[in-house]
Structure formats: structure tokens, C-alpha cells
C-alpha positions as a printed NumPy array, in Angstrom:
array([[ -57.571,    6.183,  101.082],
       [ -61.   ,    6.346,  103.233],
       [ -63.631,    4.972,  101.265],
       [ -65.502,    9.029,  101.175],
       [ -62.387,    9.978,   99.783],
       [ -62.315,    7.42 ,   97.349],
       [ -65.595,    8.331,   96.315],
       [ -65.064,   11.966,   96.884],
       [ -61.972,   11.236,   94.012],
       [ -63.861,    9.59 ,   91.595],
       [ -66.764,   12.273,   91.677],
       [ -64.325,   15.022,   91.151],
       [ -62.962,   12.942,   88.017],
       [ -66.654,   12.694,   86.844],
       [ -67.139,   16.094,   86.988],
       [ -63.615,   17.35 ,   85.514],
       [ -64.386,   14.858,   82.203],
       [ -67.996,   16.019,   81.719],
       [ -67.411,   18.898,   79.376],
       [ -65.278,   16.334,   77.162],
       [ -68.061,   13.959,   76.578],
       [ -70.563,   14.406,   73.882],
       [ -74.381,   14.312,   74.905],
       [ -75.568,   11.039,   73.752],
       [ -78.945,   11.318,   72.555],
       [ -81.468,    8.264,   73.862],
       [ -83.187,    6.033,   71.092],
       [ -86.278,    7.128,   71.684],
       [ -85.283,   10.907,   71.301],
       [ -83.165,   10.053,   68.185],
       [ -86.555,    7.927,   66.922],
       [ -89.086,   10.645,   68.176],
       [ -87.549,   13.444,   65.636],
       [ -87.06 ,   11.316,   63.083],
       [ -90.113,    9.45 ,   62.736],
       [ -91.932,   12.978,   63.332],
       [ -90.025,   14.664,   60.038],
       [ -90.63 ,   11.552,   58.143],
       [ -94.412,   11.922,   58.783],
       [ -94.341,   15.289,   58.202],
       [ -92.902,   15.691,   54.931],
       [ -94.573,   11.926,   53.67 ],
       [ -96.722,   12.189,   50.714],
       [ -97.439,    9.453,   48.183],
       [ -96.1  ,   11.258,   44.896],
       [ -92.786,   13.099,   47.084],
       [ -89.888,   11.677,   45.261],
       [ -88.183,    9.845,   47.872],
       [ -91.131,    7.916,   48.842],
       [ -92.074,    7.02 ,   44.909],
       [ -87.597,    6.066,   44.807],
       [ -88.539,    3.812,   48.136],
       [ -92.002,    2.209,   46.324],
       [ -90.163,    1.804,   43.225],
       [ -86.996,   -0.516,   45.043],
       [ -90.362,   -3.13 ,   45.395],
       [ -90.642,   -3.511,   41.795],
       [ -94.016,   -2.976,   39.958],
       [ -95.849,   -3.422,   43.38 ],
       [ -96.811,    0.366,   43.899],
       [ -96.772,    1.742,   40.366],
       [-100.404,    0.52 ,   39.911],
       [-102.682,    3.723,   40.04 ],
       [-105.489,    1.548,   40.688],
       [-103.214,    0.546,   43.764],
       [-101.987,    3.906,   45.191],
       [ -99.606,    4.304,   48.041],
       [-102.335,    5.312,   51.057],
       [-100.791,    4.836,   54.532],
       [ -97.271,    6.243,   55.493],
       [ -95.125,    3.188,   55.3  ],
       [ -96.756,    1.456,   52.113],
       [ -93.291,    2.312,   50.336],
       [ -91.696,    0.099,   53.432],
       [ -92.875,   -3.688,   51.551],
       [ -94.971,   -5.783,   49.14 ],
       [ -98.764,   -6.304,   50.14 ],
       [ -97.915,  -10.258,   49.861],
       [ -95.252,   -9.72 ,   52.56 ],
       [ -97.476,   -7.759,   54.644],
       [-100.519,  -10.07 ,   54.227],
       [ -98.862,  -13.274,   55.204],
       [ -97.762,  -11.493,   58.593],
       [-100.869,  -10.46 ,   59.09 ],
       [-102.654,  -14.346,   58.519],
       [-100.236,  -16.071,   60.663],
       [ -98.955,  -13.709,   63.199],
       [-101.623,  -11.211,   64.167],
       [-105.325,  -12.962,   63.082],
       [-104.726,  -16.234,   64.718],
       [-104.232,  -14.278,   68.2  ],
       [-106.113,  -11.498,   67.976],
       [-109.81 ,  -12.307,   68.813],
       [-112.651,  -11.093,   67.443],
       [-114.411,   -8.447,   69.678],
       [-110.693,   -7.866,   71.374],
       [-109.278,   -4.791,   73.091],
       [-105.895,   -4.399,   71.239],
       [-103.029,   -2.141,   70.473],
       [-100.152,   -1.5  ,   68.49 ],
       [ -96.812,    0.613,   70.201],
       [ -95.734,    2.143,   67.689],
       [ -98.371,    2.326,   64.945],
       [ -96.879,    4.876,   62.493],
       [ -99.271,    5.971,   60.056],
       [-101.75 ,    3.4  ,   60.85 ],
       [-101.06 ,    0.975,   57.884],
       [-101.217,   -2.021,   60.105],
       [-103.583,   -0.754,   62.667],
       [-106.058,   -0.239,   59.503],
       [-106.32 ,   -4.142,   59.163],
       [-106.698,   -4.927,   62.49 ],
       [-109.502,   -2.551,   64.   ],
       [-112.405,   -3.53 ,   61.82 ],
       [-112.399,   -6.726,   64.358],
       [-111.897,   -4.582,   67.632],
       [-113.85 ,   -3.496,   70.106],
       [-111.304,   -0.883,   71.239],
       [-107.789,   -0.478,   69.715],
       [-104.788,    1.554,   71.086],
       [-102.568,    3.448,   69.018],
       [ -99.389,    4.115,   70.793],
       [ -96.249,    6.177,   69.045],
       [ -93.606,    8.754,   70.578],
       [ -94.255,   10.634,   67.139],
       [ -97.241,   12.925,   67.279],
       [ -96.762,   13.457,   63.899],
       [ -97.396,    9.936,   63.071],
       [-100.446,    9.414,   65.395],
       [-101.617,   12.612,   63.39 ],
       [-101.051,   10.914,   60.07 ],
       [-102.47 ,    7.715,   61.296],
       [-106.202,    9.752,   62.629],
       [-106.246,   11.403,   59.261],
       [-105.908,    7.591,   57.371],
       [-108.571,    5.945,   59.49 ],
       [-110.796,    8.972,   59.04 ],
       [-110.406,    9.254,   55.428],
       [-110.766,    5.646,   54.782],
       [-113.9  ,    5.054,   57.349],
       [-111.68 ,    2.681,   59.557],
       [-113.486,    1.706,   63.103],
       [-114.159,   -1.206,   65.173],
       [-117.294,   -3.58 ,   64.401],
       [-118.065,   -4.107,   67.85 ],
       [-118.463,   -1.483,   70.826],
       [-118.917,    2.176,   70.32 ],
       [-117.424,    2.779,   66.9  ],
       [-117.583,    6.393,   67.584],
       [-114.759,    6.248,   70.287],
       [-113.332,    2.796,   70.086],
       [-109.922,    3.975,   68.484],
       [-107.451,    5.398,   71.14 ],
       [-104.747,    7.526,   70.235],
       [-101.667,    8.003,   73.178],
       [ -98.589,    9.735,   72.482],
       [ -95.494,    8.317,   74.47 ],
       [ -93.358,   10.429,   76.429],
       [ -91.276,    7.384,   77.2  ],
       [ -91.561,    3.302,   77.026],
       [ -93.824,    3.583,   79.607],
       [ -97.681,    2.416,   78.775],
       [-100.188,    4.297,   80.722],
       [-100.964,    2.923,   84.1  ],
       [-104.787,    2.242,   84.194],
       [-104.376,    0.053,   81.043],
       [-103.01 ,   -3.053,   83.193],
       [-104.474,   -6.296,   82.165],
       [-106.797,   -4.605,   79.849],
       [-105.827,   -6.205,   76.415],
       [-106.777,   -9.606,   74.585],
       [-103.864,   -8.964,   72.137],
       [-101.165,   -6.288,   71.5  ],
       [ -98.376,   -6.094,   69.003],
       [ -95.538,   -4.202,   67.504],
       [ -94.498,   -4.217,   63.803],
       [ -91.966,   -2.293,   61.874],
       [ -90.881,   -0.249,   65.343],
       [ -88.959,   -2.301,   67.029],
       [ -86.281,   -2.833,   64.102],
       [ -85.392,    0.5  ,   65.144],
       [ -84.734,    0.316,   68.689],
       [ -82.25 ,   -1.186,   71.084],
       [ -82.507,   -4.076,   73.214],
       [ -82.85 ,   -2.291,   76.429],
       [ -85.718,   -0.297,   74.568],
       [ -87.357,   -3.497,   73.439],
       [ -86.771,   -5.159,   76.857],
       [ -88.933,   -1.552,   78.152],
       [ -91.686,   -2.354,   75.614],
       [ -91.645,   -6.199,   76.603],
       [ -92.29 ,   -5.717,   80.223],
       [ -94.73 ,   -3.141,   79.32 ],
       [ -96.825,   -5.312,   76.943],
       [ -96.63 ,   -8.343,   79.833],
       [ -98.574,   -5.759,   82.115],
       [-101.28 ,   -5.037,   79.761],
       [-102.043,   -8.338,   78.36 ],
       [-104.641,  -10.584,   80.343],
       [-103.652,  -13.411,   81.64 ],
       [-103.912,  -16.291,   79.216],
       [-103.492,  -13.604,   76.077],
       [-100.729,  -12.822,   73.439],
       [ -98.913,  -10.138,   72.238],
       [ -96.121,  -10.324,   69.1  ],
       [ -93.259,   -8.003,   68.212],
       [ -91.049,   -7.723,   65.039],
       [ -87.218,   -7.028,   65.458],
       [ -84.426,   -6.945,   63.444],
       [ -82.624,  -10.217,   62.738],
       [ -78.528,   -9.917,   62.384],
       [ -78.533,  -14.096,   61.763],
       [ -80.934,  -13.736,   58.867],
       [ -78.944,  -13.143,   55.114],
       [ -80.803,  -10.291,   54.212],
       [ -80.621,   -9.012,   58.012],
       [ -76.891,   -9.157,   57.774],
       [ -76.67 ,   -7.987,   54.337],
       [ -78.711,   -4.971,   55.849],
       [ -75.941,   -4.771,   58.438],
       [ -72.957,   -4.781,   56.34 ],
       [ -74.135,   -2.008,   54.458],
       [ -74.497,    0.284,   57.743],
       [ -71.724,    1.861,   59.217],
       [ -73.217,    2.019,   62.467],
       [ -76.811,    0.791,   64.956],
       [ -78.898,    3.865,   63.543],
       [ -82.438,    4.813,   63.77 ],
       [ -82.501,    5.846,   60.242],
       [ -81.825,    2.075,   59.319],
       [ -81.934,   -0.934,   61.729],
       [ -80.868,   -1.469,   65.3  ],
       [ -79.654,   -5.173,   64.799],
       [ -80.545,   -7.829,   67.348],
       [ -80.259,  -11.904,   67.268],
       [ -83.421,  -14.142,   68.124],
       [ -81.648,  -15.381,   70.642],
       [ -81.159,  -12.219,   72.426],
       [ -84.96 ,  -11.773,   72.099],
       [ -85.938,  -14.99 ,   73.113],
       [ -83.662,  -14.272,   76.127],
       [ -85.426,  -10.887,   76.737],
       [ -88.967,  -12.818,   76.466],
       [ -88.148,  -15.449,   78.761],
       [ -86.91 ,  -13.133,   81.601],
       [ -89.893,  -10.889,   81.288],
       [ -92.125,  -14.   ,   82.358],
       [ -93.528,  -14.78 ,   78.873],
       [ -94.158,  -17.792,   77.032],
       [ -93.06 ,  -18.297,   73.448],
       [ -95.294,  -19.239,   71.369],
       [ -94.481,  -18.663,   67.851],
       [ -91.423,  -17.685,   65.599],
       [ -90.9  ,  -16.479,   62.284],
       [ -88.451,  -19.15 ,   60.113],
       [ -85.604,  -17.774,   57.515],
       [ -85.677,  -19.36 ,   54.289],
       [ -88.154,  -21.775,   54.905],
       [ -89.739,  -23.605,   52.148],
       [ -91.597,  -21.706,   49.434],
       [ -91.54 ,  -18.803,   51.24 ],
       [ -90.351,  -15.423,   49.969],
       [ -90.957,  -12.717,   52.404],
       [ -88.851,   -9.534,   52.926],
       [ -89.723,  -10.116,   56.616],
       [ -89.538,  -13.714,   57.137],
       [ -86.177,  -13.326,   55.352],
       [ -84.722,  -10.739,   56.861],
       [ -86.059,   -9.904,   60.045],
       [ -87.872,  -11.74 ,   62.792],
       [ -91.111,  -12.162,   64.174],
       [ -92.703,  -14.009,   67.578],
       [ -95.736,  -14.552,   69.359],
       [ -95.766,  -14.649,   73.267],
       [ -98.569,  -15.387,   75.941],
       [ -98.83 ,  -14.2  ,   79.472],
       [ -99.507,  -16.947,   81.661]])
């Protein structure tokens, strides 16, 4: 059989099988749908939100410290504070141009924005961006340097590609509580974009799932399959490989089970900081 005849035969086979092949939605589209619905329905007094918050113990039961941002119900304050102190603040210089991929309702960005001259909120969910904008406005969140009236930019992403005009623009860029819901191909795509957007010598940070962490494996064992509602599981070695292949230099990594550390993100997930040469 000639090459042309072989190719035609393969094409004919694929076409004949196509009706029987179920359409598989992309990781990005699944995330977009889930998080639009989540943000639309979120209210601090919703039963399902309260149930998630109550799973953290007494953390969010104090009326003096109510749930404010979408996602407050995902962790205790101390764990998030420690992540910001160790993986964000040391690498985000005062007056930085910074941004978050998967900013959600803005609970982390609200803590970073005041030290920046400009901040970019990237998300695939228009409802999450709406929530972030509303929360920043209600809380008076703005940059401490630069034009405070226009320092926060909101970009609705239609794909894993970030705006072309932002190449070599950022002093720091990060993604937190987003990539645990993404597969390795999506993580790889965002890493390539983060490298493109960073200025030479500047750093970025990502947070992913961690199959090798005890709490990470426990969550994995409870899931029947990879899920954006749950986690898409990866390992630190896989993430290190992606960071290396993109051409970024690893600077810092979280450690599971460090003495005296009880942090949900360190004991269940993986965080790393990298630098662009």
C-alpha cells in the first residue's frame, strides 16, 4: 500500500470512529464553567460556604472576622499568612509591577496590591473577576504607588496565553490556589507565559497539588478521578521538570513535614519560586 493510500485509510478510519468518540472538554473550559458558577452563587452565609469554612474549625466562626473574599473558606488565616510571608513578600519588591494568574475573588491579590505600582488580575472566569473588582472597591484596595485610580488591571483570559504586549513587564508574577485544579499541560503553558512576562532577573511563584505529600495523597485517594472540582494531581519532580524545560531557575521550594510547621499548603501541596535569567 502506498503512503497516500495508507494515509487515506487512516483518515477514513478516524472519520468512521468520530461519532462514537465522546467530546472531552478541555481543562480550561471545565475550570471556567466551575468557577463562574462558584463565584455567582458564593455568599458568606450560604450553607455550602459555611460548611467549607466550618471544616477549618473555629477559624471563621468569629463574627469579628467574617468571610470577606471568595475563597476565604479554603484555608485558615495562619497558613495563608505564612505563604505570603515566605513565598510572596520576599520576592515582590516595593513598587513592583505584579500580577496573579487565577486571581479568583482577590483574597491573595488584596494582600499584594498595596505594595505595588501596578497589579494585573488574570482569570478565565468573568464572575471571579467581577467578585475581585467588587471586593477591592468595597475594601478600598489600591496600589500605594503610581496612579492608584488605574493601578489594578483586569484581564479575562480566553486561553492559556497572556497579553502579547506584557512581555518583559513584570517584577513578580504568581499563581496561588489555581493550578491545583489544572493539568500538567496547562501548568506548562502558564509557566512559559510567566517567563515571557517577567523582566530579566525577576521572580515568579506557583502553587500546585502534590501527590507525594501525605495530605495530598489522602485527598487523591478520596477522588475517583482527576477533577477541577477537586484536584488534578502532580508531583514536585514533574513541576521541577517543567520549570527547567521552560528555562527558569529554581530559587525556593516548600518542604513537607518541616519541624514545627502545621500549614495546610505546605503539608498538602507544593509551592516554588523561580527566577528568569
